[in-house]
XYZ file of C-alpha atoms in Angstrom:
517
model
C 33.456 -7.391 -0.611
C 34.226 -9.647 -3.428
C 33.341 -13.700 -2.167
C 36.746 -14.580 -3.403
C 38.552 -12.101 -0.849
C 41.008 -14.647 1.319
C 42.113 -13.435 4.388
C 45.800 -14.684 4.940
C 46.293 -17.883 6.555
C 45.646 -17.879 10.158
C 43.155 -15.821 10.347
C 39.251 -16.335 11.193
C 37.013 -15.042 8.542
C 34.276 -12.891 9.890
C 31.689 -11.505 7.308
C 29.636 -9.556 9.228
C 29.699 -8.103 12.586
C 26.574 -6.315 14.372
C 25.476 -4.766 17.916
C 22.121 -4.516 18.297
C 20.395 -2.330 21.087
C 23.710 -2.076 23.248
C 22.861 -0.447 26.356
C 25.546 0.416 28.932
C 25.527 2.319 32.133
C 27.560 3.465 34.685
C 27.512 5.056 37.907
C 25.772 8.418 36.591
C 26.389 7.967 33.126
C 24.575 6.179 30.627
C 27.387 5.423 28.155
C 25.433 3.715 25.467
C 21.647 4.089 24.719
C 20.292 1.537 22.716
C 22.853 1.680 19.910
C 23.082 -0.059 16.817
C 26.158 -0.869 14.716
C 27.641 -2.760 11.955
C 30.933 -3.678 9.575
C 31.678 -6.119 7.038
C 34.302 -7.647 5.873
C 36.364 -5.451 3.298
C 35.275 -2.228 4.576
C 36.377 0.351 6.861
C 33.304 1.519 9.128
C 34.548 5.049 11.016
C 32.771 5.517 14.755
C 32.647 9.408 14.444
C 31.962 11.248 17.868
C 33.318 13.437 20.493
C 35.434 12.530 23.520
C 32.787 11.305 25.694
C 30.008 10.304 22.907
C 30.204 6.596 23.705
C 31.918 5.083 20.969
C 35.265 3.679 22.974
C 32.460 2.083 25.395
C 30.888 0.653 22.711
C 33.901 -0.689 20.779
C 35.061 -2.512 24.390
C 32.095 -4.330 24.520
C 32.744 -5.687 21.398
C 36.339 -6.584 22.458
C 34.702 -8.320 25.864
C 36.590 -5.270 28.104
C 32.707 -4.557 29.304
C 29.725 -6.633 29.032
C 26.142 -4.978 28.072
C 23.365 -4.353 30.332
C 20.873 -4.774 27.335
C 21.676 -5.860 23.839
C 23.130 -8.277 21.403
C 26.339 -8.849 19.619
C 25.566 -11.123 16.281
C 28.786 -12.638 14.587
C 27.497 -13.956 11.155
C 24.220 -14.512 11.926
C 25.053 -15.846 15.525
C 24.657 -14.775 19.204
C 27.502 -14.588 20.455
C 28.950 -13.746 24.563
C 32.259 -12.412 25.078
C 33.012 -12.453 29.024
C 36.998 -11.914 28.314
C 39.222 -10.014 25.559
C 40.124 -13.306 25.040
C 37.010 -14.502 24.111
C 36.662 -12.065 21.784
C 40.309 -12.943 20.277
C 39.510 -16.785 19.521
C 36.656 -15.634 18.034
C 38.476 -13.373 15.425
C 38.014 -9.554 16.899
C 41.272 -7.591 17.846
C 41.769 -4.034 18.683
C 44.486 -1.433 18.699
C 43.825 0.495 22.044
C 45.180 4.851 21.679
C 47.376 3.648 24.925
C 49.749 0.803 23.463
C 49.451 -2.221 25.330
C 53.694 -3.056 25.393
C 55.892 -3.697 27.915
C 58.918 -1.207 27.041
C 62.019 -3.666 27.902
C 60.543 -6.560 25.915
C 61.893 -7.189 22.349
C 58.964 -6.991 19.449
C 59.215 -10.780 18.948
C 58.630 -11.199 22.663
C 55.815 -8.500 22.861
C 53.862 -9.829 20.243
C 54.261 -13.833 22.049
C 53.204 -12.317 25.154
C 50.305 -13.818 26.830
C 49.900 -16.676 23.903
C 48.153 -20.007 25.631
C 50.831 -22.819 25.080
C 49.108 -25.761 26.776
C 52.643 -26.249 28.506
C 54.653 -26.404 25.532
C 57.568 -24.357 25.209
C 57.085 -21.552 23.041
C 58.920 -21.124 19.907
C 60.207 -17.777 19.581
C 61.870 -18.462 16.618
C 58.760 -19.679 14.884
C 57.132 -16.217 15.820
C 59.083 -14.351 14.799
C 59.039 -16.141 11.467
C 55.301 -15.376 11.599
C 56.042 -11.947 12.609
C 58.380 -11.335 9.468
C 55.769 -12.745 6.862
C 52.590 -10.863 8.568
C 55.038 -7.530 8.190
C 55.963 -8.434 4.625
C 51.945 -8.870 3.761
C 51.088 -5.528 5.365
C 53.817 -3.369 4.460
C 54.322 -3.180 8.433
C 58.105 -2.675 8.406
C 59.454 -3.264 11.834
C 62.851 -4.827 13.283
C 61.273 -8.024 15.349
C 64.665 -7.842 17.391
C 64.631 -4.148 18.704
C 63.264 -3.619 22.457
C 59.917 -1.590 22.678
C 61.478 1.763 24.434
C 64.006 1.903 21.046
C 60.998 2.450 18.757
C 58.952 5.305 17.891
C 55.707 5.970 18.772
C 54.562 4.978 14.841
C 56.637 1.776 15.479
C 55.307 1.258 18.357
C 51.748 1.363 16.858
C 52.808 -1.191 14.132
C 53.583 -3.388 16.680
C 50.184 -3.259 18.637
C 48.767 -4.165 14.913
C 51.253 -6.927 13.764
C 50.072 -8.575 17.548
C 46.388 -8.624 16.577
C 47.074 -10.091 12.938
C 49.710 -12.596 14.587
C 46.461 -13.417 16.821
C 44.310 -14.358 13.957
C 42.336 -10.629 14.199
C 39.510 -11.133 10.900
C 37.416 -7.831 12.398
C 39.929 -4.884 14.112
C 39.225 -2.129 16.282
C 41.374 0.712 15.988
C 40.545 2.940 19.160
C 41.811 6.558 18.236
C 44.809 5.240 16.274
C 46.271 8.601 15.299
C 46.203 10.807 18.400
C 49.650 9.954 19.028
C 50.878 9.787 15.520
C 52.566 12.397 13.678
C 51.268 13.173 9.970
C 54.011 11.292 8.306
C 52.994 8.043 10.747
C 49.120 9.076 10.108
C 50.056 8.739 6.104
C 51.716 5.399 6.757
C 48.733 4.309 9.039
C 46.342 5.288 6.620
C 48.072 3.126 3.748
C 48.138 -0.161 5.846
C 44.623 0.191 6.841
C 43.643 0.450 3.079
C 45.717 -2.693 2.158
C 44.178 -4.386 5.664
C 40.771 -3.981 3.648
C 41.900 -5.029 0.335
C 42.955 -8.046 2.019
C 39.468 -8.405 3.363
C 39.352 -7.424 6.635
C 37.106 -5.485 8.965
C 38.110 -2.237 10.037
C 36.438 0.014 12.843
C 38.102 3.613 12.773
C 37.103 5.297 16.233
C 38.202 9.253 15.173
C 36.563 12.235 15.889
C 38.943 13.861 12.996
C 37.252 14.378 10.467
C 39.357 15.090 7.399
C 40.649 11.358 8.159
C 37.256 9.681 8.737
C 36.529 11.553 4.999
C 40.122 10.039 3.313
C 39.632 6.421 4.877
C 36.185 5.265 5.238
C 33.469 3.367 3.459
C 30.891 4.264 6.092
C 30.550 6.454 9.051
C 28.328 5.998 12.063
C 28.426 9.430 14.067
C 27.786 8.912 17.674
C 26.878 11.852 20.231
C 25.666 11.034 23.632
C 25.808 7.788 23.791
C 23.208 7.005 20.862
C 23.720 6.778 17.035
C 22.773 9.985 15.187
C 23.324 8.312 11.830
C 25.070 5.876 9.674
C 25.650 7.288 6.311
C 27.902 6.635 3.180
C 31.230 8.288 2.758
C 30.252 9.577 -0.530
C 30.448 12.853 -2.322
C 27.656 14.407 -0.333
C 29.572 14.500 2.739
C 31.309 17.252 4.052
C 33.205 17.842 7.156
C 30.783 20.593 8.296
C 27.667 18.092 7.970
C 29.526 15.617 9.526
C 30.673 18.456 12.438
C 26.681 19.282 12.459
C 25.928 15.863 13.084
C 28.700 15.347 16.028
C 28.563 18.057 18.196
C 24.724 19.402 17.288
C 25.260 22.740 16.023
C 27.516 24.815 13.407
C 31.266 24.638 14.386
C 33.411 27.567 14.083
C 36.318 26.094 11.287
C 37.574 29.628 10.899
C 38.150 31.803 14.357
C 37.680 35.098 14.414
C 40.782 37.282 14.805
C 41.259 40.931 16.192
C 43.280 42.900 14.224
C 47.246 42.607 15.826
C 47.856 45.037 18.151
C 51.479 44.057 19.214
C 53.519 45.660 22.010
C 57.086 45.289 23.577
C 59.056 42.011 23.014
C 58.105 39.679 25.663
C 60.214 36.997 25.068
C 63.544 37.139 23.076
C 65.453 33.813 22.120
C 69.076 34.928 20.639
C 71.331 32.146 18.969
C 70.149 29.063 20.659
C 71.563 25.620 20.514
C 71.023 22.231 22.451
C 71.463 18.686 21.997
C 68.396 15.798 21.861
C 68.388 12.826 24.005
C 71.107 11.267 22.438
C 72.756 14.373 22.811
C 73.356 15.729 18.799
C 72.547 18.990 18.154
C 69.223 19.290 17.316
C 68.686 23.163 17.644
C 71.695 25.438 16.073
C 71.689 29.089 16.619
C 68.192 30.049 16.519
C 66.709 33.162 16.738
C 63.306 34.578 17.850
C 61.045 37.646 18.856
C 57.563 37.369 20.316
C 55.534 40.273 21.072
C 52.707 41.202 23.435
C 49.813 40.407 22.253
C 50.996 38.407 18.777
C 50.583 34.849 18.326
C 53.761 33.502 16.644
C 53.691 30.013 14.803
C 56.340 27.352 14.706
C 55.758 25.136 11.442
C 57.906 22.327 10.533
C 57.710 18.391 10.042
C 58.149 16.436 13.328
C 61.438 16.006 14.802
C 63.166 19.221 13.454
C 63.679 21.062 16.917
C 60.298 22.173 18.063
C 60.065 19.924 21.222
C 63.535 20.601 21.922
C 62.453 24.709 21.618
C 59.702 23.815 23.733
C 61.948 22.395 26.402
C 64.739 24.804 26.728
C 62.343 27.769 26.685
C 60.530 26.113 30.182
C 64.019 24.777 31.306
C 63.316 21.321 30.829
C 66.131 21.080 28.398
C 69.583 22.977 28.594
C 70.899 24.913 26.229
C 74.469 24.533 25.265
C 74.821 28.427 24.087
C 72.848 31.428 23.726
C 70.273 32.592 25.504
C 66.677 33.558 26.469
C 65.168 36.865 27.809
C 61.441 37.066 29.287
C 60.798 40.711 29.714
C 64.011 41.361 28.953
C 65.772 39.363 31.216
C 67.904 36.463 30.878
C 66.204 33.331 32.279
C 68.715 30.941 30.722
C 69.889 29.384 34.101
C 66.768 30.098 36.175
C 65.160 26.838 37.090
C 61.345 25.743 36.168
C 60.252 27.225 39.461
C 61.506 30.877 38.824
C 60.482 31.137 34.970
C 57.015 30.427 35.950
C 57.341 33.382 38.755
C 58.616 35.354 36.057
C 55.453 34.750 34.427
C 55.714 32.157 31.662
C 53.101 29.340 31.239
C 53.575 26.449 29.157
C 51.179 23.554 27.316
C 53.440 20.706 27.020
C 52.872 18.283 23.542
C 52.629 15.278 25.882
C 50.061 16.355 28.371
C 49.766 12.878 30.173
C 53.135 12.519 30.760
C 54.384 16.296 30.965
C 50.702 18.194 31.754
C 49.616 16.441 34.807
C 49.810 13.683 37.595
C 47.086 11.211 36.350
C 46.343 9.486 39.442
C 45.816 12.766 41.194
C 42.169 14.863 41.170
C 41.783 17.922 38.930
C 41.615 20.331 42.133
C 44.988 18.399 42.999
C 46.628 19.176 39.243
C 44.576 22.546 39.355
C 47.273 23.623 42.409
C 50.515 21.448 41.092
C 52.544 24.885 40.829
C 50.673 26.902 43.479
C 50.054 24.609 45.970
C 52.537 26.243 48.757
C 51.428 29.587 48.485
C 48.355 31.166 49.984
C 45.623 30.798 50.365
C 45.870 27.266 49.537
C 47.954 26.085 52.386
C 48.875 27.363 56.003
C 52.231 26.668 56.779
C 52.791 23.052 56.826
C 48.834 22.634 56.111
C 46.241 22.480 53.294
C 43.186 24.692 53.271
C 41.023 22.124 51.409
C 38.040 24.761 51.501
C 39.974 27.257 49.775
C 41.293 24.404 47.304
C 38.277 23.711 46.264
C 36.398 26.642 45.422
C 39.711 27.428 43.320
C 38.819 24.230 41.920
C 35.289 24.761 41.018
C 36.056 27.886 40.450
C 38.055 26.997 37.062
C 35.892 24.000 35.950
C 33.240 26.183 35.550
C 35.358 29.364 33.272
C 36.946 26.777 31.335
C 34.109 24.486 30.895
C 35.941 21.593 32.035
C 34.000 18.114 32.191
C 34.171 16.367 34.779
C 31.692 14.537 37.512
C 33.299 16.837 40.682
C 36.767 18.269 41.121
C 37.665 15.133 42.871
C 37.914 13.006 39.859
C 41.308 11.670 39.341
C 42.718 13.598 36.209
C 43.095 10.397 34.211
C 39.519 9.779 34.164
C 38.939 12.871 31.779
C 38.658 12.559 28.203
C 41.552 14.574 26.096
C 40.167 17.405 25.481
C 39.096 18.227 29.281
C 42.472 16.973 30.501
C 43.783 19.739 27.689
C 41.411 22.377 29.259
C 42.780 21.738 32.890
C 46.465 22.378 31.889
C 44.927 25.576 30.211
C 43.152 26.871 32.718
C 45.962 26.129 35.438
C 48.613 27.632 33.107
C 46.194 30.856 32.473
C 44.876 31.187 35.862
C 48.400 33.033 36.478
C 48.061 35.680 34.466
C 51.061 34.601 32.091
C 53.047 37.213 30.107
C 54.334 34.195 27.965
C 52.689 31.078 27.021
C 54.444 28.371 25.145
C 51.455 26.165 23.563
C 53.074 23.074 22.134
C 50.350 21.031 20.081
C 47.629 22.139 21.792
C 45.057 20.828 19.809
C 46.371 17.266 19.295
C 43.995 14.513 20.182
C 41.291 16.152 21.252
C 37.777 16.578 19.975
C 36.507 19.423 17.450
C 34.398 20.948 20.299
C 37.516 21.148 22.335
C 39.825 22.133 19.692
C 37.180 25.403 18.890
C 37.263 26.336 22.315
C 40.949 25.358 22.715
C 41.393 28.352 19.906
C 38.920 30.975 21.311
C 41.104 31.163 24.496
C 44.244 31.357 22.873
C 42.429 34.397 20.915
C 41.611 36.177 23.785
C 45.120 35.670 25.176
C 46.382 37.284 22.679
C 43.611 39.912 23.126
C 44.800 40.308 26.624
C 48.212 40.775 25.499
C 49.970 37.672 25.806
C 52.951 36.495 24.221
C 52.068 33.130 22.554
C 54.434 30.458 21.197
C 52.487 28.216 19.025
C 54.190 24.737 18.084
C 51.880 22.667 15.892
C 52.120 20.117 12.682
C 48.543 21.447 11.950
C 49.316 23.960 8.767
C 45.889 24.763 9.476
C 46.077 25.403 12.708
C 49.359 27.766 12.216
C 47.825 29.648 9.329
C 44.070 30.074 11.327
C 45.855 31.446 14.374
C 49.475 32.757 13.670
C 50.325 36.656 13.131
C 53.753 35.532 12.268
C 54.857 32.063 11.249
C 58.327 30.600 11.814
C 59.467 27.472 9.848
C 62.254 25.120 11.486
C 63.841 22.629 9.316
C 67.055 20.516 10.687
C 66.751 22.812 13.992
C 67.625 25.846 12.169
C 64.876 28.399 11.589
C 64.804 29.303 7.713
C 62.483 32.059 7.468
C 59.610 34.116 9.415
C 56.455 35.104 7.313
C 53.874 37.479 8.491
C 50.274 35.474 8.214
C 49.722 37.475 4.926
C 52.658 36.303 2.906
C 52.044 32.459 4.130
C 49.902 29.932 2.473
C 49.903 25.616 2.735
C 52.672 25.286 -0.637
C 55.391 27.929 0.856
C 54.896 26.489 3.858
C 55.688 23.313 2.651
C 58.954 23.981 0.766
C 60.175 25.568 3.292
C 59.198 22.749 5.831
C 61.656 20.858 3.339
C 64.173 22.761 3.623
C 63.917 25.116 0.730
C 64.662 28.167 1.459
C 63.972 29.825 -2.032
C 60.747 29.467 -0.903
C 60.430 32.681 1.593
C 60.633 35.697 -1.038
C-alpha cells in the first residue's frame, strides 16, 4: 500500500496485523495448530478452507470472541491482548459475522448506535445518522438509515453489519463467510465495496471456501485445512481453482460429475397452470407449467426473486396456490397438507435450511426423526424407543458421511455442509418418488458440494424425480437433463442439457425469449 493511503476520518490506522503460533483447543478438537497469519493494510488476504478447517476459530480470536491457548497477536509491531470484542474494536479490528448481528425491529440508525459507550451522555441519533449517511456515500453502501431491519433484504442487511464496523472506527475487517447468504447480484455488489474498502486502505480478511471468489477478490490467500496453514501464496496467474481445491481438501476434486446416460420413465410430478401470490401477496408465479420424469433431473434457472422459492413452496404446500394445480403420480395434491404430500412420497431441500431444514437447538438423531417420529419403530404409543432412535441415527451419519462428534449434538453445532447432509439423508431415507432440491449447494464447502452432487446422481439413478432450483449456471448445466428458465414468474422456455450453454441461459434469465431457438 501506497504511504499516502488515508483511511477516512475516524478510523484507526492499522498497517500490519499478524498471529503468530495460535493454538486453540477444545473439548476433542484441536481447532488451531500452531498457525500463522498476516494482512496489511490495502490488501485483501482470503482464509481459504473447508467448513471445519479452523479459519472462523482463528478469525474470533482475532476479534477477542476466544482467547488462545498458545500464541501471539502483533498489531504493528506490538503485543497486543484482546479479552473482549470490544477490545478488539477500540483497537481498530471489526468483523462481519455470516449470521448478522441486528435486532429486526430496530431502525438502521438505531442498529448501527447500538451498544456505543456514551459515558452517560445522551446519544445523538441525529449525529449518527449523519455519520451513517457520509460513511454510505464513501463506500457506495446505499442504504435508507430510517427503514427497520426486518424491511431490508438480506444484501441490505449485510451493508448494514459493514456500515456498523466503519461507523466503529474498523482500520482491519473480518468478513466471516460474507456471501453464503447473498445472492449473485448482492455477491457482485459485495465484491465492488470490498475493492473500494482496499483502495481506501483498509485491511480485508475474506473467510470463503469459494473459490472462484477468493480468485476475483484477493491479493493473497492463506488455505487452511485442519486447523493448520497449508500455505500462503499470491493470487497471481499461477493459481487455479483446482490447485487451490488440491490444497483445501488434500486430493483432486471432482468439478465435473459423472452422469449416466437419462433413462427417464413416467411423469412423476406434473405442475399445470400454476399461480400464487408472494408475501405481500402480488402474483409472483402466473400460469406455469411443468413435467418431471422418473429418473431426470430437471433445472430451474433464473435470477433471484423471479418465482423459484415461491415454486418451491407451493409444490411442498408451504405456499397456496391461487389456481391450477399439482399431480404427484398422477394425483392432485393441491389441497393435501405437508403431512400427506410427504406420505405420498415427495421430499424436499428447502433454500433456507436453518430456518426451514431443521430445529437448531435439537440433536441430529432428534431432526433425523422430525417427520417420522410417531411411527414405528421409533415410538410406542405415547413413548419413545430411544434405542431404536438411535441406531436410525447412527445409522445415517455413517451412509451420508455426516460430521458430527455423536448423534446427540445439537444440529446447530454442525458446520453447513453437514447440517445440508442431515436434511439429505432424512429427506432420502424415505425412499422419495419426488425430491424438490432448492439451492442445495449454497454455503457449503467444495467437499460437501461434490458429495452433495454424487447423491443427487444416484437419485436420479434410482429413479427419482428431481426438481433442481439453483442460481449456480454451473450447477444447472453439470447436473440438469432438462433446464427450465423463470423470468417474472413465468417460465419462458425448457432446453434439453444439449441445447443449453451459460449466454442462452442468460438472455433468457433476462427475459429474452428469442433466445430459446
Amino acid at each position: 500500500m501506497s504511504p499516502s493511503t488515508i483511511l477516512p476520518s475516524g478510523h484507526t490506522r492499522i498497517d500490519r496485523a499478524e498471529m503468530r503460533g495460535i493454538v486453540k483447543r477444545f473439548p476433542g478438537v484441536l481447532a488451531n495448530d500452531h498457525v500463522t497469519f498476516d494482512v496489511e493494510a490495502g490488501e485483501i488476504h482470503a482464509l481459504l478452507g473447508e467448513n471445519g478447517a479452523g479459519k472462523s476459530t482463528l478469525m474470533k480470536i482475532l476479534y477477542g470472541l476466544h482467547r488462545p491457548d498458545e500464541g501471539q497477536i502483533v498489531l504493528d509491531g506490538r503485543e497486543v491482548t484482546f479479552h473482549s470484542p470490544a477490545a478488539s474494536l477500540a483497537a481498530g479490528i471489526g468483523m462481519i459475522h455470516q449470521h448478522f448481528m441486528l435486532v429486526q425491529t430496530l431502525t438502521v440508525t438505531e442498529n448501527v448506535a447500538l451498544g456505543m459507550n456514551t459515558n452517560g451522555v445522551t446519544l445523538d441519533l441525529r449525529g449518527v445518522r449523519k455519520r451513517l449517511l457520509e460513511i454510505s456515500e464513501i463506500y457506495g453502501l446505499k442504504i435508507n438509515p430510517d427503514a427497520y431491519i426486518w424491511q431490508l433484504s438480506v444484501g441490505e442487511q449485510q451493508r448494514v453489519e459493514i456500515i456498523k464496523a466503519l461507523y466503529r472506527g474498523g482500520a482491519l475487517i473480518i468478513l466471516d463467510e460474507p456471501t453464503a447468504v447473498l445472492t449473485p447480484q448482492e455477491v457482485e455488489e459485495l465484491s465492488d465495496t470490498l475493492k473500494q474498502m482496499r483502495e481506501q486502505g483498509h485491511a480485508l480478511i475474506f473467510i470463503s471456501h469459494k473459490l472462484h471468489e477468493v480468485r476475483d477478490l484477493s491479493d493473497r490467500i492463506t488455505v487452511m485445512r485442519d486447523g493448520r496453514v497449508i500455505d500462503t501464496i499470491p493470487n497471481d496467474d499461477t493459481v487455479d481453482r483446482r490447485k487451490l481445491a488440491r490444497m483445501m481438501v488434500g486430493r483432486d476434486v471432482v468439478f465435473q460429475p459423472t452422469k449416466p446416460p437419462l433413462s427417464a420413465g413416467e411423469v412423476r410430478l406434473s405442475v399445470r397452470s400454476l399461480s400464487a401470490d408472494n408475501d405481500q401477496g402480488l402474483l409472483c408465479l402466473r400460469d406455469v407449467s411443468l413435467d418431471v420424469r422418473a429418473g431426470e433431473i430437471v433445472g430451474i434457472a433464473g435470477v433471484s426473486g423471479n418465482g423459484q422459492r415461491e415454486l418451491a413452496e407451493v409444490i411442498t404446500g408451504l405456499r397456496h396456490a391461487t389456481s391450477g394445480d399439482v399431480a404427484l403420480g398422477g394425483k392432485s395434491i393441491l389441497h393435501a397438507p405437508v403431512a400427506a404430500r410427504l406420505e405420498a412420497g415427495l421430499a424436499f431441500i428447502p433454500e433456507e435450511r436453518h430456518r426451514h431444514g431443521i430445529i437448531g437447538a435439537f440433536s441430529v438423531a432428534e431432526n433425523a426423526i422430525l417427520q417420522t417420529h410417531g411411527r414405528e419403530p421409533f415410538s410406542r404409543g405415547p413413548f419413545f424407543n430411544f434405542g431404536a432412535i438411535a441406531r436410525y441415527s447412527n445409522d445415517l451419519i455413517r451412509r451420508f458421511n455426516i460430521k458430527t462428534p455423536s448423534a446427540k449434538t445439537p444440529a446447530k453445532n454442525l458446520s453447513g455442509g453437514n447440517i445440508q447432509k442431515l436434511i439429505l439423508a432424512r429427506e432420502l431415507s424415505r425412499s422419495p418418488s419426488v425430491l424438490i432440491a432448492a439451492q442445495p449447494t449454497r454455503g457449503v464447502d467444495i467437499s460437501a458440494t461434490e458429495y452433495i452432487h454424487s447423491v443427487l446422481i444416484q437419485q436420479r439413478s434410482e429413479g427419482v424425480a428431481i426438481v433442481l432450483i439453483s442460481e449456480d449456471l454451473d450447477e444447472i448445466l453439470a447436473l440438469s437433463d432438462r433446464i427450465a428458465v423463470i423470468y417474472e414468474g413465468q417460465i419462458v422456455g425448457i432446453l434439453n442439457r444439449e441445447e443449453a450453454d451459460i449466454e442462452t441461459l442468460g438472455l433468457m434469465m433476462a427475459g429474452d425469449t428469442t433466445a430459446v431457438s
